[in-house]
Amino acid sequence: MASLSVLCDAAKEKLSAEQKLLVERETALEADCEKLQAEKEAMMKAGITESDLLIINVGGQIFVVKRSTLLMAPEDSLL
């Protein structure tokens, strides 16, 4: 019976640690969402929209792209 109690306690500790991790991740996600919203609001105040056309020079080749197209790239992209 003692081994069942030990297993139960270990499972409770693991669950508690996982719950703590989830709460930390949720808090970080909420903070990131707030930062993103603040950045969007600042861009809107500056008159910058996702439909803006941007002219970029890539290796001497000129491209015209929408800002929204570039915003679709992942953060670790070289775009």
Coordinates of C-alpha atoms in Angstrom, one line a residue:
M1 CA 0.0 0.0 0.0
A2 CA 2.9 2.3 0.7
S3 CA 4.2 2.0 -2.9
L4 CA 0.8 3.1 -4.2
S5 CA 0.9 6.1 -1.9
V6 CA 4.5 6.9 -3.2
L7 CA 3.4 6.6 -6.8
C8 CA 0.3 8.8 -6.2
D9 CA 2.5 11.4 -4.5
A10 CA 5.0 11.4 -7.4
A11 CA 2.2 11.7 -9.9
K12 CA 0.8 14.7 -7.9
E13 CA 4.2 16.4 -7.9
K14 CA 4.6 15.9 -11.6
L15 CA 1.1 17.2 -12.3
S16 CA 1.8 20.2 -10.1
A17 CA 5.1 20.9 -11.9
E18 CA 3.4 20.7 -15.3
Q19 CA 0.6 23.0 -14.1
K20 CA 3.1 25.5 -13.0
L21 CA 4.9 25.3 -16.3
L22 CA 1.6 25.8 -18.2
V23 CA 0.7 28.9 -16.0
E24 CA 4.2 30.4 -16.8
R25 CA 3.8 29.7 -20.5
E26 CA 0.3 31.2 -20.5
T27 CA 1.6 34.3 -18.7
A28 CA 4.4 34.7 -21.2
L29 CA 1.9 34.3 -24.1
E30 CA -0.4 36.9 -22.6
A31 CA 2.5 39.3 -22.3
D32 CA 3.5 38.7 -25.9
C33 CA -0.1 39.3 -27.1
E34 CA -0.2 42.6 -25.2
K35 CA 3.1 43.6 -26.7
L36 CA 1.8 42.7 -30.2
Q37 CA -1.4 44.7 -29.7
A38 CA 0.6 47.7 -28.4
E39 CA 2.8 47.5 -31.5
K40 CA -0.2 47.3 -33.8
E41 CA -1.8 50.3 -32.2
A42 CA 1.4 52.3 -32.5
M43 CA 1.7 51.4 -36.2
M44 CA -1.9 52.4 -36.8
K45 CA -1.3 55.8 -35.1
A46 CA 1.7 56.2 -37.4
G47 CA -0.4 55.5 -40.4
I48 CA 1.3 52.2 -41.2
T49 CA -1.0 49.4 -42.3
E50 CA -0.6 45.8 -43.5
S51 CA -1.7 46.7 -47.0
D52 CA 1.2 49.2 -47.4
L53 CA 3.3 48.6 -50.5
L54 CA 7.0 48.3 -49.8
I55 CA 9.8 48.6 -52.4
I56 CA 12.7 46.4 -51.5
N57 CA 16.0 45.8 -53.2
V58 CA 17.2 42.2 -53.0
G59 CA 20.6 41.7 -54.5
G60 CA 20.0 44.4 -57.0
Q61 CA 16.5 43.1 -58.0
I62 CA 13.7 45.5 -57.1
F63 CA 10.5 44.0 -55.6
V64 CA 7.3 45.6 -54.6
V65 CA 5.5 43.7 -51.9
K66 CA 2.7 44.2 -49.4
R67 CA 3.8 44.6 -45.8
S68 CA 1.4 41.8 -44.9
T69 CA 3.3 39.4 -47.2
L70 CA 6.5 40.1 -45.3
L71 CA 4.7 39.8 -41.9
M72 CA 3.7 36.2 -42.7
A73 CA 7.4 35.1 -42.5
P74 CA 8.4 33.4 -39.3
E75 CA 10.5 35.4 -36.8
D76 CA 13.7 33.5 -37.6
S77 CA 13.3 34.1 -41.3
L78 CA 15.8 36.3 -43.1
L79 CA 13.0 38.3 -44.6

